[in-house]
mmCIF file of N, CA, C and O in Angstrom:
data_model
loop_
_atom_site.group_PDB
_atom_site.id
_atom_site.type_symbol
_atom_site.label_atom_id
_atom_site.label_comp_id
_atom_site.label_asym_id
_atom_site.label_seq_id
_atom_site.Cartn_x
_atom_site.Cartn_y
_atom_site.Cartn_z
ATOM 1 N N GLN A 4 -84.986 -140.264 36.907
ATOM 2 C CA GLN A 4 -85.547 -141.607 36.945
ATOM 3 C C GLN A 4 -85.542 -142.200 35.543
ATOM 4 O O GLN A 4 -86.070 -141.611 34.609
ATOM 5 N N VAL A 5 -84.958 -143.360 35.416
ATOM 6 C CA VAL A 5 -84.930 -144.037 34.126
ATOM 7 C C VAL A 5 -86.310 -144.596 33.820
ATOM 8 O O VAL A 5 -86.972 -145.181 34.692
ATOM 9 N N GLN A 6 -86.737 -144.430 32.576
ATOM 10 C CA GLN A 6 -87.996 -145.021 32.126
ATOM 11 C C GLN A 6 -87.696 -146.201 31.220
ATOM 12 O O GLN A 6 -86.781 -146.139 30.382
ATOM 13 N N LEU A 7 -88.474 -147.250 31.380
ATOM 14 C CA LEU A 7 -88.284 -148.477 30.621
ATOM 15 C C LEU A 7 -89.484 -148.690 29.705
ATOM 16 O O LEU A 7 -90.628 -148.628 30.159
ATOM 17 N N VAL A 8 -89.193 -148.953 28.442
ATOM 18 C CA VAL A 8 -90.264 -149.169 27.469
ATOM 19 C C VAL A 8 -90.010 -150.479 26.746
ATOM 20 O O VAL A 8 -89.021 -150.617 26.007
ATOM 21 N N GLU A 9 -90.891 -151.425 26.985
ATOM 22 C CA GLU A 9 -90.770 -152.738 26.361
ATOM 23 C C GLU A 9 -91.596 -152.801 25.073
ATOM 24 O O GLU A 9 -92.661 -152.164 24.989
ATOM 25 N N SER A 10 -91.115 -153.573 24.122
ATOM 26 C CA SER A 10 -91.844 -153.732 22.860
ATOM 27 C C SER A 10 -91.467 -155.056 22.217
ATOM 28 O O SER A 10 -90.525 -155.720 22.665
ATOM 29 N N GLY A 11 -92.213 -155.420 21.187
ATOM 30 C CA GLY A 11 -91.879 -156.610 20.422
ATOM 31 C C GLY A 11 -92.760 -157.816 20.672
ATOM 32 O O GLY A 11 -92.603 -158.848 20.018
ATOM 33 N N GLY A 12 -93.661 -157.701 21.616
ATOM 34 C CA GLY A 12 -94.539 -158.818 21.903
ATOM 35 C C GLY A 12 -95.568 -159.031 20.803
ATOM 36 O O GLY A 12 -95.654 -158.251 19.849
ATOM 37 N N GLY A 13 -96.335 -160.098 20.953
ATOM 38 C CA GLY A 13 -97.373 -160.375 19.971
ATOM 39 C C GLY A 13 -97.932 -161.764 20.139
ATOM 40 O O GLY A 13 -97.668 -162.436 21.141
ATOM 41 N N LEU A 14 -98.685 -162.164 19.145
ATOM 42 C CA LEU A 14 -99.292 -163.490 19.116
ATOM 43 C C LEU A 14 -98.450 -164.387 18.226
ATOM 44 O O LEU A 14 -98.140 -164.024 17.086
ATOM 45 N N VAL A 15 -98.088 -165.537 18.750
ATOM 46 C CA VAL A 15 -97.233 -166.448 17.997
ATOM 47 C C VAL A 15 -97.686 -167.880 18.250
ATOM 48 O O VAL A 15 -98.211 -168.188 19.335
ATOM 49 N N GLN A 16 -97.478 -168.727 17.283
ATOM 50 C CA GLN A 16 -97.826 -170.136 17.451
ATOM 51 C C GLN A 16 -96.753 -170.868 18.228
ATOM 52 O O GLN A 16 -95.593 -170.423 18.256
ATOM 53 N N PRO A 17 -97.097 -171.963 18.862
ATOM 54 C CA PRO A 17 -96.076 -172.761 19.553
ATOM 55 C C PRO A 17 -94.949 -173.124 18.587
ATOM 56 O O PRO A 17 -95.196 -173.464 17.423
ATOM 57 N N GLY A 18 -93.730 -173.022 19.089
ATOM 58 C CA GLY A 18 -92.563 -173.270 18.251
ATOM 59 C C GLY A 18 -92.041 -172.045 17.550
ATOM 60 O O GLY A 18 -90.949 -172.074 16.974
ATOM 61 N N GLY A 19 -92.787 -170.962 17.612
ATOM 62 C CA GLY A 19 -92.382 -169.728 16.950
ATOM 63 C C GLY A 19 -91.370 -168.930 17.745
ATOM 64 O O GLY A 19 -90.918 -169.352 18.824
ATOM 65 N N SER A 20 -91.039 -167.764 17.201
ATOM 66 C CA SER A 20 -90.020 -166.916 17.815
ATOM 67 C C SER A 20 -90.498 -165.471 17.891
ATOM 68 O O SER A 20 -91.304 -165.024 17.072
ATOM 69 N N LEU A 21 -89.982 -164.775 18.870
ATOM 70 C CA LEU A 21 -90.187 -163.336 19.012
ATOM 71 C C LEU A 21 -88.914 -162.729 19.561
ATOM 72 O O LEU A 21 -88.158 -163.392 20.279
ATOM 73 N N ARG A 22 -88.720 -161.457 19.253
ATOM 74 C CA ARG A 22 -87.606 -160.723 19.837
ATOM 75 C C ARG A 22 -88.152 -159.496 20.542
ATOM 76 O O ARG A 22 -88.740 -158.618 19.912
ATOM 77 N N LEU A 23 -87.941 -159.461 21.842
ATOM 78 C CA LEU A 23 -88.394 -158.334 22.638
ATOM 79 C C LEU A 23 -87.274 -157.310 22.790
ATOM 80 O O LEU A 23 -86.095 -157.669 22.820
ATOM 81 N N SER A 24 -87.678 -156.059 22.910
ATOM 82 C CA SER A 24 -86.720 -154.978 23.141
ATOM 83 C C SER A 24 -87.140 -154.180 24.367
ATOM 84 O O SER A 24 -88.334 -154.033 24.636
ATOM 85 N N CYS A 25 -86.169 -153.661 25.053
ATOM 86 C CA CYS A 25 -86.419 -152.800 26.207
ATOM 87 C C CYS A 25 -85.513 -151.587 26.066
ATOM 88 O O CYS A 25 -84.286 -151.712 26.167
ATOM 89 N N ALA A 26 -86.125 -150.449 25.845
ATOM 90 C CA ALA A 26 -85.368 -149.210 25.711
ATOM 91 C C ALA A 26 -85.404 -148.450 27.024
ATOM 92 O O ALA A 26 -86.475 -148.239 27.602
ATOM 93 N N ALA A 27 -84.231 -148.061 27.495
ATOM 94 C CA ALA A 27 -84.123 -147.298 28.734
ATOM 95 C C ALA A 27 -83.780 -145.856 28.409
ATOM 96 O O ALA A 27 -82.831 -145.599 27.672
ATOM 97 N N SER A 28 -84.556 -144.945 28.937
ATOM 98 C CA SER A 28 -84.264 -143.534 28.705
ATOM 99 C C SER A 28 -83.043 -143.152 29.529
ATOM 100 O O SER A 28 -82.942 -143.492 30.695
ATOM 101 N N GLY A 29 -82.112 -142.471 28.920
ATOM 102 C CA GLY A 29 -80.923 -142.087 29.640
ATOM 103 C C GLY A 29 -79.961 -143.245 29.794
ATOM 104 O O GLY A 29 -80.242 -144.370 29.412
ATOM 105 N N SER A 30 -78.836 -142.963 30.356
ATOM 106 C CA SER A 30 -77.820 -143.979 30.529
ATOM 107 C C SER A 30 -78.165 -144.868 31.716
ATOM 108 O O SER A 30 -78.574 -144.385 32.762
ATOM 109 N N SER A 31 -78.051 -146.153 31.533
ATOM 110 C CA SER A 31 -78.360 -147.059 32.637
ATOM 111 C C SER A 31 -77.322 -148.171 32.634
ATOM 112 O O SER A 31 -77.489 -149.186 31.972
ATOM 113 N N ILE A 32 -76.272 -147.960 33.374
ATOM 114 C CA ILE A 32 -75.199 -148.947 33.405
ATOM 115 C C ILE A 32 -75.425 -149.866 34.589
ATOM 116 O O ILE A 32 -74.813 -149.709 35.645
ATOM 117 N N TYR A 33 -76.363 -150.779 34.382
ATOM 118 C CA TYR A 33 -76.699 -151.730 35.423
ATOM 119 C C TYR A 33 -76.795 -153.121 34.826
ATOM 120 O O TYR A 33 -77.027 -153.275 33.631
ATOM 121 N N ALA A 34 -76.666 -154.105 35.675
ATOM 122 C CA ALA A 34 -77.055 -155.444 35.256
ATOM 123 C C ALA A 34 -78.560 -155.400 35.014
ATOM 124 O O ALA A 34 -79.305 -154.838 35.816
ATOM 125 N N MET A 35 -78.985 -155.964 33.910
ATOM 126 C CA MET A 35 -80.390 -155.867 33.523
ATOM 127 C C MET A 35 -81.019 -157.238 33.481
ATOM 128 O O MET A 35 -80.333 -158.276 33.471
ATOM 129 N N ALA A 36 -82.336 -157.240 33.449
ATOM 130 C CA ALA A 36 -83.058 -158.506 33.485
ATOM 131 C C ALA A 36 -84.392 -158.388 32.765
ATOM 132 O O ALA A 36 -84.949 -157.296 32.644
ATOM 133 N N TRP A 37 -84.864 -159.526 32.325
ATOM 134 C CA TRP A 37 -86.233 -159.659 31.844
ATOM 135 C C TRP A 37 -87.022 -160.459 32.870
ATOM 136 O O TRP A 37 -86.506 -161.436 33.446
ATOM 137 N N TYR A 38 -88.249 -160.037 33.056
ATOM 138 C CA TYR A 38 -89.176 -160.706 33.948
ATOM 139 C C TYR A 38 -90.460 -160.984 33.157
ATOM 140 O O TYR A 38 -90.691 -160.397 32.096
ATOM 141 N N ARG A 39 -91.291 -161.829 33.717
ATOM 142 C CA ARG A 39 -92.598 -162.041 33.099
ATOM 143 C C ARG A 39 -93.625 -162.341 34.174
ATOM 144 O O ARG A 39 -93.287 -162.837 35.255
ATOM 145 N N GLN A 40 -94.858 -162.024 33.833
ATOM 146 C CA GLN A 40 -95.962 -162.292 34.750
ATOM 147 C C GLN A 40 -97.116 -162.868 33.950
ATOM 148 O O GLN A 40 -97.679 -162.189 33.074
ATOM 149 N N ALA A 41 -97.437 -164.101 34.260
ATOM 150 C CA ALA A 41 -98.563 -164.769 33.627
ATOM 151 C C ALA A 41 -99.823 -164.483 34.429
ATOM 152 O O ALA A 41 -99.757 -164.150 35.617
ATOM 153 N N PRO A 42 -100.988 -164.601 33.808
ATOM 154 C CA PRO A 42 -102.242 -164.329 34.515
ATOM 155 C C PRO A 42 -102.357 -165.157 35.792
ATOM 156 O O PRO A 42 -102.150 -166.381 35.769
ATOM 157 N N GLY A 43 -102.650 -164.482 36.882
ATOM 158 C CA GLY A 43 -102.845 -165.168 38.147
ATOM 159 C C GLY A 43 -101.579 -165.632 38.830
ATOM 160 O O GLY A 43 -101.645 -166.322 39.858
ATOM 161 N N LYS A 44 -100.431 -165.254 38.290
ATOM 162 C CA LYS A 44 -99.169 -165.686 38.879
ATOM 163 C C LYS A 44 -98.311 -164.483 39.252
ATOM 164 O O LYS A 44 -98.523 -163.371 38.771
ATOM 165 N N GLN A 45 -97.342 -164.734 40.094
ATOM 166 C CA GLN A 45 -96.412 -163.674 40.473
ATOM 167 C C GLN A 45 -95.407 -163.427 39.353
ATOM 168 O O GLN A 45 -95.126 -164.308 38.543
ATOM 169 N N ARG A 46 -94.878 -162.227 39.360
ATOM 170 C CA ARG A 46 -93.834 -161.903 38.406
ATOM 171 C C ARG A 46 -92.604 -162.757 38.694
ATOM 172 O O ARG A 46 -92.224 -162.941 39.861
ATOM 173 N N GLU A 47 -91.988 -163.277 37.646
ATOM 174 C CA GLU A 47 -90.825 -164.124 37.830
ATOM 175 C C GLU A 47 -89.668 -163.640 36.965
ATOM 176 O O GLU A 47 -89.850 -163.046 35.905
ATOM 177 N N LEU A 48 -88.479 -163.923 37.458
ATOM 178 C CA LEU A 48 -87.261 -163.568 36.739
ATOM 179 C C LEU A 48 -87.024 -164.565 35.607
ATOM 180 O O LEU A 48 -87.065 -165.776 35.830
ATOM 181 N N VAL A 49 -86.760 -164.044 34.420
ATOM 182 C CA VAL A 49 -86.550 -164.898 33.256
ATOM 183 C C VAL A 49 -85.076 -164.986 32.881
ATOM 184 O O VAL A 49 -84.560 -166.081 32.637
ATOM 185 N N ALA A 50 -84.412 -163.834 32.823
ATOM 186 C CA ALA A 50 -83.015 -163.830 32.385
ATOM 187 C C ALA A 50 -82.329 -162.571 32.891
ATOM 188 O O ALA A 50 -82.971 -161.533 33.057
ATOM 189 N N THR A 51 -81.029 -162.681 33.126
ATOM 190 C CA THR A 51 -80.241 -161.532 33.547
ATOM 191 C C THR A 51 -78.989 -161.424 32.696
ATOM 192 O O THR A 51 -78.528 -162.412 32.115
ATOM 193 N N ILE A 52 -78.446 -160.216 32.634
ATOM 194 C CA ILE A 52 -77.216 -159.973 31.887
ATOM 195 C C ILE A 52 -76.402 -158.913 32.616
ATOM 196 O O ILE A 52 -76.956 -157.925 33.111
ATOM 197 N N THR A 53 -75.096 -159.129 32.696
ATOM 198 C CA THR A 53 -74.236 -158.166 33.372
ATOM 199 C C THR A 53 -74.021 -156.931 32.498
ATOM 200 O O THR A 53 -74.380 -156.904 31.325
ATOM 201 N N THR A 54 -73.391 -155.913 33.083
ATOM 202 C CA THR A 54 -73.238 -154.638 32.390
ATOM 203 C C THR A 54 -72.452 -154.773 31.088
ATOM 204 O O THR A 54 -72.739 -154.092 30.107
ATOM 205 N N ASN A 55 -71.451 -155.648 31.087
ATOM 206 C CA ASN A 55 -70.613 -155.791 29.893
ATOM 207 C C ASN A 55 -70.959 -157.026 29.067
ATOM 208 O O ASN A 55 -70.199 -157.433 28.192
ATOM 209 N N SER A 56 -72.103 -157.613 29.366
ATOM 210 C CA SER A 56 -72.598 -158.805 28.653
ATOM 211 C C SER A 56 -71.735 -160.046 28.857
ATOM 212 O O SER A 56 -71.906 -161.036 28.148
ATOM 213 N N ALA A 57 -70.837 -159.999 29.815
ATOM 214 C CA ALA A 57 -69.944 -161.137 30.011
ATOM 215 C C ALA A 57 -70.680 -162.357 30.563
ATOM 216 O O ALA A 57 -70.314 -163.494 30.269
ATOM 217 N N TYR A 58 -71.684 -162.093 31.373
ATOM 218 C CA TYR A 58 -72.405 -163.200 32.000
ATOM 219 C C TYR A 58 -73.901 -163.036 31.817
ATOM 220 O O TYR A 58 -74.448 -161.939 31.920
ATOM 221 N N THR A 59 -74.541 -164.164 31.542
ATOM 222 C CA THR A 59 -75.994 -164.212 31.462
ATOM 223 C C THR A 59 -76.486 -165.384 32.308
ATOM 224 O O THR A 59 -75.735 -166.330 32.582
ATOM 225 N N ASN A 60 -77.725 -165.290 32.713
ATOM 226 C CA ASN A 60 -78.306 -166.360 33.508
ATOM 227 C C ASN A 60 -79.776 -166.477 33.136
ATOM 228 O O ASN A 60 -80.417 -165.464 32.794
ATOM 229 N N TYR A 61 -80.296 -167.699 33.212
ATOM 230 C CA TYR A 61 -81.654 -167.942 32.760
ATOM 231 C C TYR A 61 -82.421 -168.818 33.743
ATOM 232 O O TYR A 61 -81.840 -169.682 34.407
ATOM 233 N N ALA A 62 -83.711 -168.584 33.789
ATOM 234 C CA ALA A 62 -84.576 -169.496 34.521
ATOM 235 C C ALA A 62 -84.540 -170.856 33.824
ATOM 236 O O ALA A 62 -84.406 -170.928 32.599
ATOM 237 N N ASP A 63 -84.661 -171.899 34.602
ATOM 238 C CA ASP A 63 -84.606 -173.247 34.024
ATOM 239 C C ASP A 63 -85.659 -173.436 32.936
ATOM 240 O O ASP A 63 -85.432 -174.146 31.956
ATOM 241 N N SER A 64 -86.796 -172.793 33.100
ATOM 242 C CA SER A 64 -87.903 -172.981 32.172
ATOM 243 C C SER A 64 -87.619 -172.426 30.777
ATOM 244 O O SER A 64 -88.299 -172.797 29.820
ATOM 245 N N VAL A 65 -86.639 -171.524 30.655
ATOM 246 C CA VAL A 65 -86.355 -170.923 29.347
ATOM 247 C C VAL A 65 -84.945 -171.214 28.854
ATOM 248 O O VAL A 65 -84.589 -170.841 27.729
ATOM 249 N N LYS A 66 -84.167 -171.867 29.669
ATOM 250 C CA LYS A 66 -82.774 -172.136 29.313
ATOM 251 C C LYS A 66 -82.703 -172.927 28.004
ATOM 252 O O LYS A 66 -83.428 -173.897 27.810
ATOM 253 N N GLY A 67 -81.830 -172.467 27.113
ATOM 254 C CA GLY A 67 -81.685 -173.126 25.820
ATOM 255 C C GLY A 67 -82.641 -172.620 24.764
ATOM 256 O O GLY A 67 -82.481 -172.934 23.573
ATOM 257 N N ARG A 68 -83.629 -171.830 25.170
ATOM 258 C CA ARG A 68 -84.618 -171.309 24.208
ATOM 259 C C ARG A 68 -84.560 -169.790 24.101
ATOM 260 O O ARG A 68 -84.819 -169.233 23.041
ATOM 261 N N PHE A 69 -84.258 -169.136 25.195
ATOM 262 C CA PHE A 69 -84.214 -167.663 25.227
ATOM 263 C C PHE A 69 -82.778 -167.191 25.309
ATOM 264 O O PHE A 69 -81.930 -167.846 25.919
ATOM 265 N N THR A 70 -82.523 -166.024 24.731
ATOM 266 C CA THR A 70 -81.214 -165.408 24.794
ATOM 267 C C THR A 70 -81.361 -163.921 25.108
ATOM 268 O O THR A 70 -82.050 -163.203 24.385
ATOM 269 N N ILE A 71 -80.721 -163.500 26.185
ATOM 270 C CA ILE A 71 -80.722 -162.090 26.549
ATOM 271 C C ILE A 71 -79.452 -161.442 26.012
ATOM 272 O O ILE A 71 -78.374 -162.049 26.007
ATOM 273 N N SER A 72 -79.582 -160.206 25.555
ATOM 274 C CA SER A 72 -78.428 -159.464 25.062
ATOM 275 C C SER A 72 -78.679 -157.979 25.287
ATOM 276 O O SER A 72 -79.780 -157.584 25.673
ATOM 277 N N ARG A 73 -77.657 -157.186 25.068
ATOM 278 C CA ARG A 73 -77.820 -155.751 25.278
ATOM 279 C C ARG A 73 -76.915 -154.977 24.341
ATOM 280 O O ARG A 73 -75.879 -155.474 23.896
ATOM 281 N N ASP A 74 -77.317 -153.747 24.075
ATOM 282 C CA ASP A 74 -76.516 -152.810 23.296
ATOM 283 C C ASP A 74 -76.432 -151.545 24.140
ATOM 284 O O ASP A 74 -77.376 -150.748 24.172
ATOM 285 N N ASN A 75 -75.325 -151.379 24.840
ATOM 286 C CA ASN A 75 -75.206 -150.249 25.750
ATOM 287 C C ASN A 75 -75.210 -148.913 25.010
ATOM 288 O O ASN A 75 -75.649 -147.898 25.561
ATOM 289 N N ALA A 76 -74.729 -148.900 23.788
ATOM 290 C CA ALA A 76 -74.734 -147.655 23.018
ATOM 291 C C ALA A 76 -76.159 -147.184 22.737
ATOM 292 O O ALA A 76 -76.415 -145.991 22.587
ATOM 293 N N LYS A 77 -77.078 -148.133 22.655
ATOM 294 C CA LYS A 77 -78.480 -147.808 22.400
ATOM 295 C C LYS A 77 -79.331 -147.861 23.655
ATOM 296 O O LYS A 77 -80.546 -147.671 23.590
ATOM 297 N N ASN A 78 -78.704 -148.149 24.797
ATOM 298 C CA ASN A 78 -79.456 -148.298 26.052
ATOM 299 C C ASN A 78 -80.636 -149.256 25.880
ATOM 300 O O ASN A 78 -81.747 -148.984 26.334
ATOM 301 N N THR A 79 -80.380 -150.362 25.235
ATOM 302 C CA THR A 79 -81.438 -151.315 24.910
ATOM 303 C C THR A 79 -81.024 -152.727 25.304
ATOM 304 O O THR A 79 -79.870 -153.117 25.110
ATOM 305 N N VAL A 80 -81.976 -153.435 25.844
ATOM 306 C CA VAL A 80 -81.795 -154.844 26.201
ATOM 307 C C VAL A 80 -82.777 -155.654 25.365
ATOM 308 O O VAL A 80 -83.914 -155.221 25.140
ATOM 309 N N TYR A 81 -82.344 -156.817 24.931
ATOM 310 C CA TYR A 81 -83.160 -157.656 24.062
ATOM 311 C C TYR A 81 -83.409 -159.017 24.710
ATOM 312 O O TYR A 81 -82.640 -159.473 25.553
ATOM 313 N N LEU A 82 -84.473 -159.654 24.256
ATOM 314 C CA LEU A 82 -84.739 -161.034 24.640
ATOM 315 C C LEU A 82 -85.197 -161.772 23.393
ATOM 316 O O LEU A 82 -86.300 -161.529 22.901
ATOM 317 N N GLN A 83 -84.337 -162.620 22.875
ATOM 318 C CA GLN A 83 -84.690 -163.463 21.741
ATOM 319 C C GLN A 83 -85.331 -164.720 22.290
ATOM 320 O O GLN A 83 -84.715 -165.435 23.089
ATOM 321 N N MET A 84 -86.552 -164.972 21.863
ATOM 322 C CA MET A 84 -87.299 -166.112 22.377
ATOM 323 C C MET A 84 -87.595 -167.064 21.225
ATOM 324 O O MET A 84 -88.280 -166.688 20.263
ATOM 325 N N ASN A 85 -87.067 -168.252 21.325
ATOM 326 C CA ASN A 85 -87.280 -169.280 20.300
ATOM 327 C C ASN A 85 -88.031 -170.460 20.899
ATOM 328 O O ASN A 85 -88.120 -170.606 22.118
ATOM 329 N N SER A 86 -88.554 -171.301 20.031
ATOM 330 C CA SER A 86 -89.265 -172.510 20.468
ATOM 331 C C SER A 86 -90.288 -172.181 21.547
ATOM 332 O O SER A 86 -90.348 -172.847 22.587
ATOM 333 N N LEU A 87 -91.082 -171.182 21.293
ATOM 334 C CA LEU A 87 -92.038 -170.718 22.300
ATOM 335 C C LEU A 87 -93.077 -171.778 22.617
ATOM 336 O O LEU A 87 -93.503 -172.546 21.742
ATOM 337 N N LYS A 88 -93.473 -171.803 23.878
ATOM 338 C CA LYS A 88 -94.450 -172.760 24.380
ATOM 339 C C LYS A 88 -95.667 -172.015 24.924
ATOM 340 O O LYS A 88 -95.584 -170.826 25.238
ATOM 341 N N PHE A 89 -96.757 -172.754 25.066
ATOM 342 C CA PHE A 89 -97.970 -172.140 25.625
ATOM 343 C C PHE A 89 -97.664 -171.454 26.958
ATOM 344 O O PHE A 89 -98.162 -170.369 27.238
ATOM 345 N N GLU A 90 -96.846 -172.114 27.768
ATOM 346 C CA GLU A 90 -96.576 -171.591 29.111
ATOM 347 C C GLU A 90 -95.690 -170.357 29.126
ATOM 348 O O GLU A 90 -95.425 -169.797 30.180
ATOM 349 N N ASP A 91 -95.203 -169.930 27.969
ATOM 350 C CA ASP A 91 -94.455 -168.670 27.898
ATOM 351 C C ASP A 91 -95.383 -167.463 27.792
ATOM 352 O O ASP A 91 -94.911 -166.314 27.828
ATOM 353 N N THR A 92 -96.662 -167.715 27.653
ATOM 354 C CA THR A 92 -97.630 -166.620 27.576
ATOM 355 C C THR A 92 -97.589 -165.797 28.860
ATOM 356 O O THR A 92 -97.751 -166.331 29.960
ATOM 357 N N ALA A 93 -97.348 -164.513 28.709
ATOM 358 C CA ALA A 93 -97.215 -163.627 29.864
ATOM 359 C C ALA A 93 -96.983 -162.202 29.368
ATOM 360 O O ALA A 93 -96.741 -161.980 28.179
ATOM 361 N N VAL A 94 -97.027 -161.275 30.295
ATOM 362 C CA VAL A 94 -96.541 -159.927 30.027
ATOM 363 C C VAL A 94 -95.070 -159.891 30.439
ATOM 364 O O VAL A 94 -94.735 -160.295 31.550
ATOM 365 N N TYR A 95 -94.248 -159.427 29.540
ATOM 366 C CA TYR A 95 -92.809 -159.400 29.768
ATOM 367 C C TYR A 95 -92.351 -157.977 30.080
ATOM 368 O O TYR A 95 -92.740 -157.020 29.412
ATOM 369 N N TYR A 96 -91.520 -157.891 31.106
ATOM 370 C CA TYR A 96 -91.004 -156.614 31.575
ATOM 371 C C TYR A 96 -89.480 -156.673 31.665
ATOM 372 O O TYR A 96 -88.892 -157.733 31.845
ATOM 373 N N CYS A 97 -88.866 -155.509 31.585
ATOM 374 C CA CYS A 97 -87.443 -155.437 31.887
ATOM 375 C C CYS A 97 -87.244 -154.518 33.086
ATOM 376 O O CYS A 97 -88.093 -153.690 33.421
ATOM 377 N N ASN A 98 -86.126 -154.685 33.731
ATOM 378 C CA ASN A 98 -85.732 -153.850 34.854
ATOM 379 C C ASN A 98 -84.298 -154.227 35.188
ATOM 380 O O ASN A 98 -83.694 -155.083 34.527
ATOM 381 N N THR A 99 -83.743 -153.599 36.176
ATOM 382 C CA THR A 99 -82.423 -154.000 36.621
ATOM 383 C C THR A 99 -82.512 -155.375 37.278
ATOM 384 O O THR A 99 -83.601 -155.831 37.650
ATOM 385 N N ALA A 100 -81.375 -156.021 37.427
ATOM 386 C CA ALA A 100 -81.372 -157.381 37.955
ATOM 387 C C ALA A 100 -81.959 -157.437 39.362
ATOM 388 O O ALA A 100 -82.606 -158.418 39.731
ATOM 389 N N THR A 101 -81.725 -156.427 40.133
ATOM 390 C CA THR A 101 -82.469 -156.208 41.373
ATOM 391 C C THR A 101 -83.324 -154.982 41.086
ATOM 392 O O THR A 101 -82.791 -153.882 40.989
ATOM 393 N N PRO A 102 -84.611 -155.157 40.885
ATOM 394 C CA PRO A 102 -85.438 -154.059 40.356
ATOM 395 C C PRO A 102 -85.299 -152.758 41.137
ATOM 396 O O PRO A 102 -85.502 -152.727 42.354
ATOM 397 N N ARG A 103 -84.910 -151.714 40.422
ATOM 398 C CA ARG A 103 -84.752 -150.423 41.066
ATOM 399 C C ARG A 103 -85.573 -149.329 40.404
ATOM 400 O O ARG A 103 -85.725 -148.239 40.974
ATOM 401 N N PHE A 104 -86.048 -149.595 39.191
ATOM 402 C CA PHE A 104 -86.807 -148.572 38.478
ATOM 403 C C PHE A 104 -88.291 -148.908 38.497
ATOM 404 O O PHE A 104 -88.683 -150.056 38.726
ATOM 405 N N LEU A 105 -89.099 -147.896 38.230
ATOM 406 C CA LEU A 105 -90.522 -148.140 38.087
ATOM 407 C C LEU A 105 -90.753 -149.100 36.920
ATOM 408 O O LEU A 105 -90.088 -148.985 35.884
ATOM 409 N N TRP A 106 -91.705 -150.000 37.119
ATOM 410 C CA TRP A 106 -91.989 -150.942 36.052
ATOM 411 C C TRP A 106 -92.659 -150.248 34.873
ATOM 412 O O TRP A 106 -93.479 -149.352 35.048
ATOM 413 N N GLY A 107 -92.278 -150.665 33.663
ATOM 414 C CA GLY A 107 -92.934 -150.148 32.473
ATOM 415 C C GLY A 107 -94.260 -150.854 32.252
ATOM 416 O O GLY A 107 -94.737 -151.605 33.112
ATOM 417 N N GLN A 108 -94.833 -150.627 31.087
ATOM 418 C CA GLN A 108 -96.119 -151.234 30.747
ATOM 419 C C GLN A 108 -95.972 -152.700 30.388
ATOM 420 O O GLN A 108 -96.937 -153.466 30.448
ATOM 421 N N GLY A 109 -94.781 -153.087 30.029
ATOM 422 C CA GLY A 109 -94.578 -154.462 29.609
ATOM 423 C C GLY A 109 -95.043 -154.685 28.176
ATOM 424 O O GLY A 109 -95.639 -153.800 27.544
ATOM 425 N N THR A 110 -94.759 -155.868 27.679
ATOM 426 C CA THR A 110 -95.216 -156.232 26.335
ATOM 427 C C THR A 110 -95.818 -157.628 26.400
ATOM 428 O O THR A 110 -95.225 -158.541 26.983
ATOM 429 N N GLN A 111 -96.995 -157.774 25.844
ATOM 430 C CA GLN A 111 -97.734 -159.031 25.945
ATOM 431 C C GLN A 111 -97.218 -160.039 24.930
ATOM 432 O O GLN A 111 -97.098 -159.732 23.730
ATOM 433 N N VAL A 112 -96.925 -161.221 25.415
ATOM 434 C CA VAL A 112 -96.569 -162.342 24.551
ATOM 435 C C VAL A 112 -97.641 -163.416 24.734
ATOM 436 O O VAL A 112 -97.880 -163.867 25.863
ATOM 437 N N THR A 113 -98.259 -163.785 23.648
ATOM 438 C CA THR A 113 -99.291 -164.815 23.687
ATOM 439 C C THR A 113 -98.907 -165.931 22.732
ATOM 440 O O THR A 113 -98.717 -165.697 21.544
ATOM 441 N N VAL A 114 -98.768 -167.118 23.291
ATOM 442 C CA VAL A 114 -98.449 -168.292 22.487
ATOM 443 C C VAL A 114 -99.717 -169.127 22.372
ATOM 444 O O VAL A 114 -100.223 -169.647 23.371
ATOM 445 N N SER A 115 -100.218 -169.224 21.165
ATOM 446 C CA SER A 115 -101.494 -169.898 20.965
ATOM 447 C C SER A 115 -101.559 -170.450 19.547
ATOM 448 O O SER A 115 -101.018 -169.860 18.608
ATOM 449 N N SER A 116 -102.248 -171.567 19.422
ATOM 450 C CA SER A 116 -102.443 -172.147 18.099
ATOM 451 C C SER A 116 -103.800 -171.721 17.535
ATOM 452 O O SER A 116 -104.154 -172.112 16.425
#
């Protein structure tokens, strides 16, 4: 069973940037994704990336601000988040594009002035 460990979250002011990382134990050659869950809301898909990074897709709410990438040699997926807004506050998780692994602990992103 692949384990997913997210990191890189924190407290940032509106307009700021963060880079999240997701390390997968073992080899995981899957299309990967970032998700987020805000307080009182359902988990939502934020961005996806194919196995060879050829294609990416984003939720409308983050398009143009977030960038998903991956380093297969390091079994790591990244999420560069720029121009952060209050509404980006959430716990961020990674998993396969169609979730197949147990969810990790996630990493908290808080956008606040």
